[in-house]
Short mmCIF file of C-alpha atoms and ligand atoms in Angstrom, two decimals:
data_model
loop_
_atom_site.label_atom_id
_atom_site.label_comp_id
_atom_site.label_asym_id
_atom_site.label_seq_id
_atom_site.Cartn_x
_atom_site.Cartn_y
_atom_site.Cartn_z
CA UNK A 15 9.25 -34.10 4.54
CA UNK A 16 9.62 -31.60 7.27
CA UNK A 17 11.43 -34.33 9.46
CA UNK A 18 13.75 -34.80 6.84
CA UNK A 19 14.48 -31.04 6.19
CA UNK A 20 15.05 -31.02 10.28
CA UNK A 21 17.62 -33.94 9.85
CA UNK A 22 19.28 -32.32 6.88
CA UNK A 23 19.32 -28.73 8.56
CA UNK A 24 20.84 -30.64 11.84
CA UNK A 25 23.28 -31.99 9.61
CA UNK A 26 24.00 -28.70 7.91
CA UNK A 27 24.56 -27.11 11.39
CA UNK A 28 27.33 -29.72 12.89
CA UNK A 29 28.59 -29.35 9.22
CA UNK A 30 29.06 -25.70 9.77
CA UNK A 31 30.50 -26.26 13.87
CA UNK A 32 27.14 -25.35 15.49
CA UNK A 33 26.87 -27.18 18.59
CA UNK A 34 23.78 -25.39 19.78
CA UNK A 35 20.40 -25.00 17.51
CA UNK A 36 16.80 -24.63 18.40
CA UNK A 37 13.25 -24.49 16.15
CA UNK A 38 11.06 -22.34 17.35
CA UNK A 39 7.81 -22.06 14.88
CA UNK A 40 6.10 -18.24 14.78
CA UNK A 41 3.21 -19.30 16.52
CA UNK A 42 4.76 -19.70 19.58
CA UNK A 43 5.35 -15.58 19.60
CA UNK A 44 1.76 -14.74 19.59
CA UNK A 45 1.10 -18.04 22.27
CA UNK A 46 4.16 -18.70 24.14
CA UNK A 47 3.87 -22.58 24.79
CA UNK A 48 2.62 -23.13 28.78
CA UNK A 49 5.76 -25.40 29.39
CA UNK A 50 8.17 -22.30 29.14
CA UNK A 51 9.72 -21.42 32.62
CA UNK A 52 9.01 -17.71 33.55
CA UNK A 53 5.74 -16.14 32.74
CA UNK A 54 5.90 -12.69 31.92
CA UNK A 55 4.03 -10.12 33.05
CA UNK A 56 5.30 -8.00 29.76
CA UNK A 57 5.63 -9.60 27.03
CA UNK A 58 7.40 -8.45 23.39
CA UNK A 59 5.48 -6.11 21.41
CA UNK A 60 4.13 -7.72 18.34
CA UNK A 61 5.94 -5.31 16.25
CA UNK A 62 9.57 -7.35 17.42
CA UNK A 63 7.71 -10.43 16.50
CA UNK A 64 9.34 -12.60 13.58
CA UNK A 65 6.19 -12.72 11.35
CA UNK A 66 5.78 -8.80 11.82
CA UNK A 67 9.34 -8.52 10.56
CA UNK A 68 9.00 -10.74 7.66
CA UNK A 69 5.50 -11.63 7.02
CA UNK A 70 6.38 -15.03 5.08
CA UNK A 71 8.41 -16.93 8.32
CA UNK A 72 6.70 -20.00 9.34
CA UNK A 73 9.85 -21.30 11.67
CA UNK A 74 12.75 -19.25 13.90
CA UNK A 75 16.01 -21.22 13.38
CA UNK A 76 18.56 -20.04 16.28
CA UNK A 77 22.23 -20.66 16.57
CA UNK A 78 24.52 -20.42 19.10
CA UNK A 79 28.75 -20.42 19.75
CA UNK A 80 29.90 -20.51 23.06
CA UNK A 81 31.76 -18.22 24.42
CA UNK A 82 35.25 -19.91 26.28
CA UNK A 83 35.31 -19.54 29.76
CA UNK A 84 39.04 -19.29 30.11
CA UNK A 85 39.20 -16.12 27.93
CA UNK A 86 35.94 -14.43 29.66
CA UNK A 87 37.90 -14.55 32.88
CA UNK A 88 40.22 -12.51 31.29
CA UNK A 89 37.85 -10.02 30.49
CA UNK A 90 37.71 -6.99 30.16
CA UNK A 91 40.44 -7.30 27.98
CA UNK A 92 42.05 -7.62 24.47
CA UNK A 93 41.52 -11.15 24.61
CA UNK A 94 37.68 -11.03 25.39
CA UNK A 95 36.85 -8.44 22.93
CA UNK A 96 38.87 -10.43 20.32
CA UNK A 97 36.83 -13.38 20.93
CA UNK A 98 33.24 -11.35 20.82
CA UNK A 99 34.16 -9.77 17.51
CA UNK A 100 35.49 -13.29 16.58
CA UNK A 101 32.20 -15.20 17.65
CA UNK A 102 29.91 -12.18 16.16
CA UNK A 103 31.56 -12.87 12.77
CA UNK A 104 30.78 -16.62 12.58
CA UNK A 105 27.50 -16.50 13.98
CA UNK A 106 26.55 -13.89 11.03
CA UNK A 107 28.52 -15.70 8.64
CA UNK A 108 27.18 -19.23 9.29
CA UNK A 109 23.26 -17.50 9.50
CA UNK A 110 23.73 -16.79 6.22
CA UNK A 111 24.74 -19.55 4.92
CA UNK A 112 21.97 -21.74 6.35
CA UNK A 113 19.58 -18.84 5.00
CA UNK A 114 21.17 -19.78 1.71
CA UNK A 115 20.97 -23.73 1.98
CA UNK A 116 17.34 -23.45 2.87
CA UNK A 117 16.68 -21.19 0.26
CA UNK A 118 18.27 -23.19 -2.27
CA UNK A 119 16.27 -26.02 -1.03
CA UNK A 120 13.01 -24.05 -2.05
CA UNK A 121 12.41 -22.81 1.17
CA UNK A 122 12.97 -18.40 0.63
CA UNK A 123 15.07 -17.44 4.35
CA UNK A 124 16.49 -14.75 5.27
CA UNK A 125 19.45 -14.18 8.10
CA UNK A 126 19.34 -11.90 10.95
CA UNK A 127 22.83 -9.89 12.79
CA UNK A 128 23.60 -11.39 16.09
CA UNK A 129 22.86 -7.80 17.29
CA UNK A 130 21.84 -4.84 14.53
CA UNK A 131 23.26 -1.81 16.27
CA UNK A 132 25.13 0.75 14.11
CA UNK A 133 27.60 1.84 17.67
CA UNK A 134 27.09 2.15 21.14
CA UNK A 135 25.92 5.47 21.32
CA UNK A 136 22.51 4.88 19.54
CA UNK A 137 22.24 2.15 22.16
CA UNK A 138 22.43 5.01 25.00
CA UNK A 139 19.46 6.87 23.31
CA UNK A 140 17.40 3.68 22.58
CA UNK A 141 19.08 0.42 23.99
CA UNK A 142 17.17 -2.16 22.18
CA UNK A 143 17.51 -3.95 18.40
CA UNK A 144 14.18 -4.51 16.32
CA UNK A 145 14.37 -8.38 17.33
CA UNK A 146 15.39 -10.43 19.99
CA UNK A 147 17.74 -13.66 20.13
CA UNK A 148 17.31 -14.32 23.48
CA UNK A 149 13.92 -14.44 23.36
CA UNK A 150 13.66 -16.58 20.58
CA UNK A 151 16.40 -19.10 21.88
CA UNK A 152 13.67 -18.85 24.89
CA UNK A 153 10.85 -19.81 22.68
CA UNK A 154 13.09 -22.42 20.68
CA UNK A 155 13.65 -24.46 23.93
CA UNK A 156 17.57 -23.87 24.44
CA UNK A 157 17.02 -22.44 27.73
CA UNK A 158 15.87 -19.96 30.57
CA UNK A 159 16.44 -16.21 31.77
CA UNK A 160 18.69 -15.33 34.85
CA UNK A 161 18.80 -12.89 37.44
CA UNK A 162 21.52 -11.44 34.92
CA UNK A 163 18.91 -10.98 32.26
CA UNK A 164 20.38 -13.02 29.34
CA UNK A 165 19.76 -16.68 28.75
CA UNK A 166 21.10 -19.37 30.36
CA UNK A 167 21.50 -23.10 29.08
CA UNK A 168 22.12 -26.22 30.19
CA UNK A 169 25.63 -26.51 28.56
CA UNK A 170 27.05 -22.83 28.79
CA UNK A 171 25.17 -20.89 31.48
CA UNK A 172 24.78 -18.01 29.86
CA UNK A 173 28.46 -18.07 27.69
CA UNK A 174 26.48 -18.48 24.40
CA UNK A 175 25.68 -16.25 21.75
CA UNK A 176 22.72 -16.41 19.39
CA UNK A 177 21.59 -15.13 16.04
CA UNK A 178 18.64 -16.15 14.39
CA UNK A 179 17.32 -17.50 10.71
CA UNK A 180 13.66 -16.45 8.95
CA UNK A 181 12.41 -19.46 7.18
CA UNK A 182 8.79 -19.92 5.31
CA UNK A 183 9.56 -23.60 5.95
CA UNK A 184 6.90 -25.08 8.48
CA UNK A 185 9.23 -26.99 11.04
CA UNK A 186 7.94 -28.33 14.01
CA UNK A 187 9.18 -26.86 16.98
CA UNK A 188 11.90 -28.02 19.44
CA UNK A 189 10.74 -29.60 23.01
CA UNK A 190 10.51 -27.07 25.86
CA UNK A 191 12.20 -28.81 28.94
CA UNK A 192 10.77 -25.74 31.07
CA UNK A 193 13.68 -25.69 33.70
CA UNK A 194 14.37 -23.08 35.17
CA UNK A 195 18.43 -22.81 36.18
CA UNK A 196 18.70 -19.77 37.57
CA UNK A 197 20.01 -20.83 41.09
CA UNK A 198 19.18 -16.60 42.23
CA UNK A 199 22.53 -17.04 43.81
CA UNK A 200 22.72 -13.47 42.53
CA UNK A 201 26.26 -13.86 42.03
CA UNK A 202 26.16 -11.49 39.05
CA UNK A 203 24.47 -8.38 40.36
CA UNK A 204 26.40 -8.88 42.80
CA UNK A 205 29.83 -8.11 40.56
CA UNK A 206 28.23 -5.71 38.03
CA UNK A 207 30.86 -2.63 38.87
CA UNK A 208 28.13 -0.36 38.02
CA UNK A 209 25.71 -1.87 39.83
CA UNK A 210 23.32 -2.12 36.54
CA UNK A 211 21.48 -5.86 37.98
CA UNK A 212 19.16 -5.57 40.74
CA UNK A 213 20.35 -7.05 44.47
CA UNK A 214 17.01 -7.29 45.47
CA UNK A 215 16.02 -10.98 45.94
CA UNK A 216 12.02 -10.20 46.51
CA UNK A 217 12.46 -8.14 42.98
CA UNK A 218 9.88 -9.69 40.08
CA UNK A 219 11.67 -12.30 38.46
CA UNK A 220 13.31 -11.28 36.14
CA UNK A 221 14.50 -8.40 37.58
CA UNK A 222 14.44 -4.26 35.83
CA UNK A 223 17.97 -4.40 34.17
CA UNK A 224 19.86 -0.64 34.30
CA UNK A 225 20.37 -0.76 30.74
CA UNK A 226 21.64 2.73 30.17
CA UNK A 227 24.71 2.23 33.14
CA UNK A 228 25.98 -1.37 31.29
CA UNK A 229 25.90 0.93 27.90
CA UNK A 230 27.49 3.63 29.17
CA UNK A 231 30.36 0.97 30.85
CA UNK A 232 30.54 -0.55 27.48
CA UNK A 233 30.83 2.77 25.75
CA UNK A 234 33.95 3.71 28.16
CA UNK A 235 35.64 0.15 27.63
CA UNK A 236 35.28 0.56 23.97
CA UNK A 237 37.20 3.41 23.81
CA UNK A 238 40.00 1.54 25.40
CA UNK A 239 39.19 -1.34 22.98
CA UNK A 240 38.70 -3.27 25.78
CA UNK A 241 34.80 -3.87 25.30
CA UNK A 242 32.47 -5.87 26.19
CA UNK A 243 32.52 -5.84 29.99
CA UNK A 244 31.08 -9.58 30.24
CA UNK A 245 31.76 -10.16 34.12
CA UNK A 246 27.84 -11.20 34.90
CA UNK A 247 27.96 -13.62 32.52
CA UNK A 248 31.49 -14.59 33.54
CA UNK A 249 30.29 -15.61 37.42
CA UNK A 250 27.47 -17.54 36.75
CA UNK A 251 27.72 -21.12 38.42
CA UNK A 252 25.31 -22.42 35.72
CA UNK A 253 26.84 -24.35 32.57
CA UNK A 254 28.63 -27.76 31.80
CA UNK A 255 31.49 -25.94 30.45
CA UNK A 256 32.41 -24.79 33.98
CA UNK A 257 33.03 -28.52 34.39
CA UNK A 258 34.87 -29.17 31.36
CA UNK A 259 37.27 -26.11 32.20
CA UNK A 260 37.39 -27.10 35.38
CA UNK A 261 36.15 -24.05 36.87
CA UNK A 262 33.11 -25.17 39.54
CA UNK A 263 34.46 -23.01 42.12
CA UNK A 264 33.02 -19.77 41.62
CA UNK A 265 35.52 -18.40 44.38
CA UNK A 266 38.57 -18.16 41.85
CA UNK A 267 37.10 -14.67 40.78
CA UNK A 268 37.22 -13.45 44.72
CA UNK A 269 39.78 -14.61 46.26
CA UNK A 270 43.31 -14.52 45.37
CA UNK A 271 45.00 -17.20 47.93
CA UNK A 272 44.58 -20.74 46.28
CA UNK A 273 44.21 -19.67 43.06
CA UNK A 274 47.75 -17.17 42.03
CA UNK A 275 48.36 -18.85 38.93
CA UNK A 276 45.01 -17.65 37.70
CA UNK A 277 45.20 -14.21 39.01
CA UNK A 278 48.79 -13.89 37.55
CA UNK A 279 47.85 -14.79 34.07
CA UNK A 280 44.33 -12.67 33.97
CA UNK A 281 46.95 -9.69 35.08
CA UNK A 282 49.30 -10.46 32.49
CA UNK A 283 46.45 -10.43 29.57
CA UNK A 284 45.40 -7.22 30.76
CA UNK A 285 48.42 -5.75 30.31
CA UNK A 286 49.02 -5.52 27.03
CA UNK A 287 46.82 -4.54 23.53
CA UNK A 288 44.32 -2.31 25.04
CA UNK A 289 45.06 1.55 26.60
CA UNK A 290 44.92 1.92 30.36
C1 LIG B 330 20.67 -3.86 23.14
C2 LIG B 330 21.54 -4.97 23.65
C3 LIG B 330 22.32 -4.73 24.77
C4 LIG B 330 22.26 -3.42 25.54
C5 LIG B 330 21.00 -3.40 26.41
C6 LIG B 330 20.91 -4.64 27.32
C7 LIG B 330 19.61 -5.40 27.32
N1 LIG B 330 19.48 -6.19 28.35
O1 LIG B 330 18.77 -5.35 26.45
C8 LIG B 330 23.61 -3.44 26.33
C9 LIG B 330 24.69 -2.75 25.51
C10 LIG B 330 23.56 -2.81 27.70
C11 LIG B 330 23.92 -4.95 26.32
C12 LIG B 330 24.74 -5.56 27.23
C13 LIG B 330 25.01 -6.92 27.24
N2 LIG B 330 24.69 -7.81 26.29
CO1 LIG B 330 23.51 -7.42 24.85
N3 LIG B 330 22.37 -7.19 23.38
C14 LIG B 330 21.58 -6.22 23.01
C15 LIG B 330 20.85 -6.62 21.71
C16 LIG B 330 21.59 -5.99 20.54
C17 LIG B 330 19.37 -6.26 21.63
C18 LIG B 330 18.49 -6.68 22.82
C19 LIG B 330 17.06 -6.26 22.53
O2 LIG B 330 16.80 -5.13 22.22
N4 LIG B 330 16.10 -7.13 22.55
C20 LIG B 330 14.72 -6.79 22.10
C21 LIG B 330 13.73 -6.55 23.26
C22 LIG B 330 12.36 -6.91 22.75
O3 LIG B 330 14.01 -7.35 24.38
P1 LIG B 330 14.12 -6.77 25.87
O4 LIG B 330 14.76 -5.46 25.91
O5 LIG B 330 14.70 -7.87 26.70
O6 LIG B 330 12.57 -6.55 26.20
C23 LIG B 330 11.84 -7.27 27.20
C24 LIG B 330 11.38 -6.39 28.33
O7 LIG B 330 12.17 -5.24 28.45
C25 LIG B 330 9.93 -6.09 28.04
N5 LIG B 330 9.60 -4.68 27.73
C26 LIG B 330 9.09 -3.88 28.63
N6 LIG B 330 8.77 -2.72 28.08
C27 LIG B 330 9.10 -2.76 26.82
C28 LIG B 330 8.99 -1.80 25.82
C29 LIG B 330 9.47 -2.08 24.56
C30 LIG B 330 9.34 -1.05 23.48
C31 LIG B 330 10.08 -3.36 24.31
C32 LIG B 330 10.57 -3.66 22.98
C33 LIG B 330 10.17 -4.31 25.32
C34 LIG B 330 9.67 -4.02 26.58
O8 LIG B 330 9.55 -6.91 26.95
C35 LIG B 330 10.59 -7.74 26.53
C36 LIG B 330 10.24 -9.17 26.84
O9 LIG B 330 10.47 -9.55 28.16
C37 LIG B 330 21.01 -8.19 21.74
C38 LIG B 330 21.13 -8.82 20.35
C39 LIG B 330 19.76 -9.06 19.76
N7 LIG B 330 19.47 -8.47 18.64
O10 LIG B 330 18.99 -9.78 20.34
C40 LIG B 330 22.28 -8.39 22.58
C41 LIG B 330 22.32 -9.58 23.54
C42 LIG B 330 21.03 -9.61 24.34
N8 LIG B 330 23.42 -9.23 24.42
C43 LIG B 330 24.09 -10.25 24.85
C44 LIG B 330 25.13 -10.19 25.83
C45 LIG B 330 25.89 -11.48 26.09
C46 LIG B 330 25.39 -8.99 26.50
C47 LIG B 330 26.44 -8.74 27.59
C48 LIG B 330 26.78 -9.89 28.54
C49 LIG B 330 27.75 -8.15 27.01
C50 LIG B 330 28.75 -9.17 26.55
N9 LIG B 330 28.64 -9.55 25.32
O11 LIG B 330 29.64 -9.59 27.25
C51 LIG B 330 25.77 -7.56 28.35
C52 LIG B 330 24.83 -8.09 29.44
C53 LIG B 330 23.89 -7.11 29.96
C54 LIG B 330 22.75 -7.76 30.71
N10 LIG B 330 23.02 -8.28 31.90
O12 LIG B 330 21.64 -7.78 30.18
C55 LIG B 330 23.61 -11.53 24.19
C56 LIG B 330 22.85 -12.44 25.16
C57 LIG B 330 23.10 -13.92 24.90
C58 LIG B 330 22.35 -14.77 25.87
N11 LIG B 330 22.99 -15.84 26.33
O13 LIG B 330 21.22 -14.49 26.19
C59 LIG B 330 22.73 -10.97 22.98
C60 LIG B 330 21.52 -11.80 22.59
C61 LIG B 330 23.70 -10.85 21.78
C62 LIG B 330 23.88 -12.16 20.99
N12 LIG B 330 23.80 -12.07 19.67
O14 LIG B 330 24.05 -13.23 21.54
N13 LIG B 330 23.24 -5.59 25.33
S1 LIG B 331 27.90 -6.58 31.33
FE1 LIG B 331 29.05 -5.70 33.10
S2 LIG B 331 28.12 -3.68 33.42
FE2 LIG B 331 26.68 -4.87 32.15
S3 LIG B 331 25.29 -5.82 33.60
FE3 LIG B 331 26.91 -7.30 33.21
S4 LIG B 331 28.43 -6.93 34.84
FE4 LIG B 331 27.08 -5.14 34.78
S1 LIG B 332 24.85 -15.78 38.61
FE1 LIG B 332 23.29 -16.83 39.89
S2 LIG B 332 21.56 -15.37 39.99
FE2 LIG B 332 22.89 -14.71 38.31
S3 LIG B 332 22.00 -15.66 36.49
FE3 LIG B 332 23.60 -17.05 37.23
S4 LIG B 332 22.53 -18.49 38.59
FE4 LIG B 332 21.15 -16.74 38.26
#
């Protein structure tokens, strides 16, 4: 039965255009499986935890949409924070709908927001939602944390974005490949303009991230509706869709000679839709 609720839900997802989805059962909160690849020394309070939140969840469902490279490289710009607000819709939309579908299949779920922040400014005074989607993509087996602090997976580095469904059905849980892809090439703290990622290679793993300086970035961009910054997560060599763009040469994003045709049309998006 629960095999054949996994097919169905699998089914339901590439229904839907989810190309990424992971099971993670609530257990694996309170024990995180030995496979995973980082042990930390910190781990999330139990009050984040999905069976704190809603007492009934057996399994963690997560989705994610990738984010397209070609359009991050723009960033920041109209074009990225048209796509963000684009991808945030479905992935809320689409949550709900599988909540739905499960719940209609006598399983009672419930959907989560991709982020649940009222505006950037609470962020600044407390910079952290009551759960986590990285973490559970983590604990659902879709991939492992970088220098950069998000999650990277095997398909889109780290340009994916998750959101997360409750279920009191009891699915098993996805394998845990325990790879870690982080190359610590430390590409991305090395382009964070505000200096918000650690350059410190002997730095724990993964590194203190300067939460309040990327807020307070995003916080300017917005008001220039030009938000969210995005440029770690842009540089990281890690991610099959760097292949299938055609973008394996990380160098593009530092040097100009070679690659004009690139740097002309990333200028020419900037240029328009957003205030200077
Ligand atoms: C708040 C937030 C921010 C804040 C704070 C950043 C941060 N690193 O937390 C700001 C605005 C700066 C931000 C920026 C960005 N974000 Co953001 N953000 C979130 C949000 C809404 C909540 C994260 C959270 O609070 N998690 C809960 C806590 C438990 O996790 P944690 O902070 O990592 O806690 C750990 C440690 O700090 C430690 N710990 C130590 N002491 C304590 C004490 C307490 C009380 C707690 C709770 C924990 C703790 O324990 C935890 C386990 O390791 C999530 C969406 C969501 N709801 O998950 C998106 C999310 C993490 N963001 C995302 C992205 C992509 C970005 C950006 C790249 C912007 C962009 N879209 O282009 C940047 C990247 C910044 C970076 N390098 O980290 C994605 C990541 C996707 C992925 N592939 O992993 C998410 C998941 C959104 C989504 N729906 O996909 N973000
Ligand atoms: S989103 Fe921008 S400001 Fe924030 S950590 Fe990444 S590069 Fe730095
Ligand atoms: S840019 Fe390099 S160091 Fe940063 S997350 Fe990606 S692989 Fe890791």
């Amino acid at each position: 039965m629960e095999e054949f609720l996994k097919t169905k839900l699998r089914e339901k997802c590439q229904e839907l255009g989810l190309p990424l989805v992971g099971f993670a059962p609530v257990k694996r909160w309170e024990t995180p499986p030995e496979e995973l690849p980082h042990h930390f020394e910190e781990w999330i309070p139990e009050e984040f935890w999905p069976q704190s939140i809603y007492p009934e969840a057996q399994t963690v469902i997560v989705i994610g949409l990738p984010v397209q490279l070609p359009i991050l490289e723009t960033a920041p710009s109209i074009y990225y924070h048209e796509l963000y607000h684009t991808i945030n819709r479905l992935l809320d939309e689409k949550a709900y709908l599988l909540s739905n579908f499960l719940t209609s299949a006598g399983y009672p779920s419930i959907y989560l927001p991709r982020d649940g922040y009222g505006d950037i400014e609470v962020l600044l005074k407390k910079p952290l939602a009551f759960f986590s989607h990285k973490h559970a993509a983590y604990l659902a087996g879709l991939g492992s944390f970088g220098w950069n602090n998000v999650l990277l997976t095997p398909e889109y580095g780290p340009r994916i974005r998750f959101t997360s469904i409750f279920t009191t059905a009891p699915l098993e849980g996805d394998p845990i490949l325990g790879d870690d892809l982080c190359t610590r090439c430390l590409l991305c703290a090395r382009s964070c303009p505000v200096d918000a990622l650690s350059t410190k290679k002997e730095d724990q793993f993964p590194p203190p991230m300067g939460k309040i300086k990327c807020a307070t970035r995003s916080k300017k961009l917005r008001k220039k509706y030009l938000s969210p910054c995005g440029i770690c997560i842009k540089v990281c060599p890690v991610g099959k869709d760097r292949k299938i763009f055609n973008r394996t040469n990380t160098t593009i994003y530092t040097q100009k000679k070679g690659f004009e045709k690139y740097h002309r049309s990333w200028e020419h998006v900037k240029k328009y839709g957003s205030k200077k």
